[in-house]
Amino acid sequence: MKDDNAYNFRVIDYGDSVQVRLYSTPVLRGGQVSKLDRLQLHDVSDDEFDELLEQKRQERSINSSVNRTKNSIYAVARANEWEFFVTLTFDRSKVDSSDYNLISSKARNWLNYLRKSYAPDLKYLAVPELHADGKHWHIHALLSNIGSIKLEDSGIVKAGKKIYNLPGWKYGFSTASMIESSERVSSYICKYITKELAILTQHRKRYWSSANCVRFKDCVSDEFLDDPGLIFEKYGDSIDYIKKVKCPVVNRSVTYVEISKE
């Protein structure tokens, strides 16, 4: 039975493929608290209830924020073809790499400078990573259409790939390597978005992408699907893979079905 307050599937068009997401239990719109959540908290005092409810809301808010950011990054990454995976670090004698706003500005301005000066068609998607010390930051980015941006062979080969440096990056160390699969790197770059990062960057931008990046098309959302087979009637049966992921925090599993359009 359809519930106007929930949905159980989404279909996302990435251009050359379609990704179907099937949810084992309905997803409530607007981050509503489910009846089960309320029942789990009923047998406590008013003060305990308020404290537990607030704790649960905060935990849910952080998890939701992480997932939203990852989904946004993945959507941009998957909808585009990428050529280079880049890492940009900061020399602490030149830049205070514990200042998130500062490093964000430095990286974003430099990437836009590259577009203006060397690669007018440059596409980029950049995300921050928090160091193990929980204080300092560096940047990872996906690039394509690099034009005349200079790369220098570092003389290092890792996993059969040449490692390059970007001499134009003056704030610290840099590496660049060629990307073999845009699909795989789309998942890989999302791993840098953690709960710790989400807490430290509340109300701030967590990724940057150039305006010329293709954006995905969300074909179907906020609907119920009684027969999953209807998906294949509409989008074809050329399935690349099926993956099931368990989400214990929300007591739900999500089945991802990747369907090629070709």
Coordinates of C-alpha atoms in Angstrom, one line a residue:
M1 CA 0.0 0.0 0.0
K2 CA 1.3 3.4 -0.9
D3 CA 2.2 5.8 1.9
D4 CA 2.4 9.4 0.9
N5 CA 4.9 10.0 3.7
A6 CA 7.4 7.5 2.5
Y7 CA 9.1 5.8 -0.5
N8 CA 10.9 2.5 -1.1
F9 CA 12.8 3.1 -4.3
R10 CA 14.8 5.6 -6.3
V11 CA 16.0 5.6 -9.9
I12 CA 19.0 7.8 -10.8
D13 CA 20.1 8.4 -14.3
Y14 CA 23.9 8.9 -14.7
G15 CA 23.9 9.3 -18.4
D16 CA 25.4 6.0 -19.6
S17 CA 23.8 3.9 -16.9
V18 CA 20.9 3.9 -14.5
Q19 CA 21.2 3.1 -10.8
V20 CA 18.1 1.6 -9.0
R21 CA 18.0 1.7 -5.2
L22 CA 15.5 -0.6 -3.5
Y23 CA 15.0 -0.1 0.2
S24 CA 14.0 -3.0 2.4
T25 CA 11.8 -0.8 4.6
P26 CA 10.2 2.5 3.7
V27 CA 12.2 5.7 3.9
L28 CA 10.3 8.5 5.7
R29 CA 10.3 11.9 4.1
G30 CA 11.8 14.8 5.9
G31 CA 13.8 12.8 8.5
Q32 CA 10.7 11.9 10.5
V33 CA 11.2 9.8 13.6
S34 CA 9.6 6.4 13.1
K35 CA 7.1 4.8 15.5
L36 CA 9.8 2.2 16.4
D37 CA 12.2 5.0 17.4
R38 CA 9.5 6.5 19.7
L39 CA 8.6 3.1 21.2
Q40 CA 12.3 2.3 22.0
L41 CA 12.4 5.4 24.2
H42 CA 9.0 5.2 26.0
D43 CA 10.0 3.5 29.3
V44 CA 12.1 6.3 30.8
S45 CA 11.5 9.4 32.9
D46 CA 10.8 12.8 31.2
D47 CA 14.4 14.0 31.7
E48 CA 15.9 10.8 30.5
F49 CA 13.5 10.8 27.6
D50 CA 14.5 14.3 26.6
E51 CA 18.2 13.5 26.9
L52 CA 18.0 10.2 25.0
L53 CA 15.8 11.8 22.3
E54 CA 18.3 14.7 21.8
Q55 CA 21.2 12.3 21.7
K56 CA 19.3 10.2 19.1
R57 CA 18.5 13.3 17.1
Q58 CA 22.1 14.5 17.0
E59 CA 23.3 11.0 16.0
R60 CA 20.7 10.8 13.3
S61 CA 21.5 14.3 12.1
I62 CA 25.2 13.6 11.8
N63 CA 24.6 10.3 10.0
S64 CA 22.1 12.0 7.6
S65 CA 24.6 14.8 7.0
V66 CA 27.4 12.4 6.1
N67 CA 25.1 10.4 3.8
R68 CA 23.8 13.5 2.1
T69 CA 27.3 14.7 1.4
K70 CA 28.5 11.4 0.2
N71 CA 25.5 11.1 -2.1
S72 CA 26.1 14.5 -3.5
I73 CA 29.7 13.9 -4.2
Y74 CA 29.0 10.5 -5.7
A75 CA 26.4 11.9 -8.0
V76 CA 28.7 14.5 -9.4
A77 CA 31.6 12.0 -9.7
R78 CA 29.5 9.4 -11.4
A79 CA 28.0 11.8 -14.0
N80 CA 31.4 12.8 -15.3
E81 CA 34.5 11.2 -16.8
W82 CA 37.8 11.8 -15.0
E83 CA 41.4 11.7 -16.0
F84 CA 43.5 12.4 -12.9
F85 CA 43.3 11.8 -9.2
V86 CA 45.1 14.6 -7.4
T87 CA 46.3 15.0 -3.8
L88 CA 47.2 18.5 -2.5
T89 CA 48.9 18.9 0.9
F90 CA 49.9 22.1 2.8
D91 CA 53.3 23.0 4.1
R92 CA 52.5 24.2 7.6
S93 CA 55.3 26.8 7.5
K94 CA 53.4 28.4 4.6
V95 CA 49.7 27.7 5.4
D96 CA 47.9 26.9 8.6
S97 CA 46.4 23.6 7.5
S98 CA 44.3 23.4 10.7
D99 CA 42.2 26.4 9.4
Y100 CA 39.5 24.7 7.3
N101 CA 38.2 27.9 5.8
L102 CA 41.7 28.9 4.8
I103 CA 42.7 25.7 3.1
S104 CA 39.3 25.5 1.4
S105 CA 39.8 29.0 -0.1
K106 CA 43.4 28.3 -1.2
A107 CA 42.4 25.0 -3.0
R108 CA 39.3 26.4 -4.6
N109 CA 41.0 29.6 -5.8
W110 CA 43.9 27.7 -7.2
L111 CA 41.6 25.3 -9.2
N112 CA 39.7 28.3 -10.6
Y113 CA 43.0 29.9 -11.5
L114 CA 44.0 26.8 -13.5
R115 CA 40.7 27.0 -15.4
K116 CA 41.3 30.7 -16.2
S117 CA 45.0 30.4 -17.1
Y118 CA 45.6 26.9 -18.5
A119 CA 42.5 24.9 -19.0
P120 CA 39.3 26.7 -19.8
D121 CA 37.3 23.4 -20.0
L122 CA 38.8 22.0 -16.8
K123 CA 36.4 20.0 -14.7
Y124 CA 37.2 19.4 -11.0
L125 CA 35.6 17.8 -8.0
A126 CA 37.6 18.4 -4.7
V127 CA 37.0 17.0 -1.2
P128 CA 38.9 17.6 2.0
E129 CA 40.4 14.8 4.2
L130 CA 41.1 15.1 7.9
H131 CA 44.6 14.0 9.0
A132 CA 44.9 11.2 11.5
D133 CA 45.8 13.9 14.1
G134 CA 42.2 15.1 13.8
K135 CA 43.3 18.7 13.3
H136 CA 45.0 19.3 9.9
W137 CA 43.6 19.0 6.4
H138 CA 44.6 18.2 2.9
I139 CA 42.7 18.0 -0.4
H140 CA 41.9 15.3 -2.9
A141 CA 40.5 16.2 -6.4
L142 CA 39.3 14.6 -9.6
L143 CA 40.4 16.4 -12.8
S144 CA 39.6 16.2 -16.5
N145 CA 40.2 18.4 -19.5
I146 CA 43.5 19.6 -18.0
G147 CA 44.5 21.6 -21.1
S148 CA 48.1 22.9 -20.7
I149 CA 48.3 22.3 -16.9
K150 CA 51.9 21.3 -16.3
L151 CA 52.6 17.8 -14.9
E152 CA 56.1 16.6 -13.9
D153 CA 57.1 12.9 -13.8
S154 CA 58.1 12.3 -10.2
G155 CA 60.0 9.1 -11.1
I156 CA 57.8 7.1 -8.8
V157 CA 55.5 4.3 -9.9
K158 CA 52.9 2.9 -7.6
A159 CA 50.7 -0.1 -8.5
G160 CA 51.9 0.2 -12.1
K161 CA 50.9 3.9 -12.3
K162 CA 53.2 6.8 -12.9
I163 CA 53.0 9.4 -10.1
Y164 CA 53.2 13.0 -11.3
N165 CA 53.7 16.3 -9.4
L166 CA 52.0 19.6 -10.1
P167 CA 54.7 22.3 -10.0
G168 CA 52.0 25.0 -10.0
W169 CA 50.9 24.1 -6.5
K170 CA 53.0 26.3 -4.3
Y171 CA 51.4 25.7 -0.9
G172 CA 52.9 22.3 -0.3
F173 CA 53.3 18.8 -1.9
S174 CA 51.2 17.4 -4.7
T175 CA 50.7 14.2 -6.5
A176 CA 48.6 13.2 -9.6
S177 CA 47.9 9.8 -11.1
M178 CA 45.8 8.7 -14.1
I179 CA 42.4 7.3 -13.4
E180 CA 41.5 3.9 -14.9
S181 CA 37.8 3.8 -13.9
S182 CA 35.6 6.9 -13.3
E183 CA 33.0 4.6 -11.7
R184 CA 35.4 3.1 -9.2
V185 CA 37.0 6.4 -8.3
S186 CA 33.5 7.8 -7.7
S187 CA 33.0 5.4 -4.8
Y188 CA 36.6 5.8 -3.6
I189 CA 36.6 9.6 -3.2
C190 CA 33.5 9.4 -1.0
K191 CA 35.4 7.5 1.8
Y192 CA 37.0 10.8 2.9
I193 CA 33.7 12.1 4.2
T194 CA 33.5 10.8 7.8
K195 CA 31.5 11.6 10.9
E196 CA 34.5 13.4 12.4
L197 CA 34.7 15.6 9.3
A198 CA 31.0 16.3 9.4
I199 CA 31.1 17.4 13.0
L200 CA 34.1 19.7 12.3
T201 CA 32.6 21.3 9.2
Q202 CA 29.0 21.9 10.2
H203 CA 27.3 24.6 8.1
R204 CA 30.3 24.7 5.8
K205 CA 30.9 23.4 2.2
R206 CA 32.4 19.9 2.2
Y207 CA 33.2 19.6 -1.5
W208 CA 33.7 21.9 -4.5
S209 CA 33.0 21.2 -8.1
S210 CA 33.4 23.3 -11.3
A211 CA 30.3 24.8 -12.8
N212 CA 30.8 22.7 -16.0
C213 CA 30.4 19.4 -14.3
V214 CA 27.5 17.3 -15.5
R215 CA 24.8 16.8 -12.8
F216 CA 22.9 13.5 -12.5
K217 CA 19.2 13.2 -13.3
D218 CA 17.0 11.8 -10.5
C219 CA 14.4 10.1 -12.6
V220 CA 12.1 8.7 -10.0
S221 CA 11.9 9.5 -6.3
D222 CA 9.5 9.5 -3.3
E223 CA 7.4 6.8 -4.8
F224 CA 6.4 3.2 -3.9
L225 CA 7.0 0.3 -6.2
D226 CA 4.9 -2.8 -5.7
D227 CA 6.7 -4.8 -8.4
P228 CA 10.5 -4.3 -8.9
G229 CA 10.2 -6.1 -12.2
L230 CA 8.6 -2.9 -13.6
I231 CA 12.0 -1.2 -13.4
F232 CA 13.6 -3.6 -15.9
E233 CA 10.6 -3.2 -18.3
K234 CA 11.3 0.6 -18.3
Y235 CA 15.1 0.7 -18.2
G236 CA 16.1 -2.6 -19.8
D237 CA 17.7 -5.8 -18.4
S238 CA 21.4 -5.2 -19.1
I239 CA 22.4 -5.5 -15.4
D240 CA 26.1 -4.7 -14.7
Y241 CA 25.9 -5.7 -11.1
I242 CA 23.7 -6.0 -8.0
K243 CA 25.0 -5.1 -4.5
K244 CA 23.2 -5.2 -1.2
V245 CA 24.3 -2.9 1.7
K246 CA 23.1 -3.2 5.3
C247 CA 22.5 0.0 7.2
P248 CA 22.3 -1.0 10.9
V249 CA 21.8 2.5 12.2
V250 CA 18.4 2.8 10.5
N251 CA 17.7 -1.0 10.5
R252 CA 17.4 -1.1 6.7
S253 CA 19.2 -2.7 3.8
V254 CA 19.6 -1.1 0.3
T255 CA 19.9 -3.0 -2.9
Y256 CA 21.8 -1.2 -5.6
V257 CA 21.1 -2.4 -9.2
E258 CA 23.3 -0.9 -11.9
I259 CA 21.7 -1.1 -15.4
S260 CA 23.7 -0.2 -18.5
K261 CA 21.8 1.7 -21.2
E262 CA 24.0 0.3 -24.0

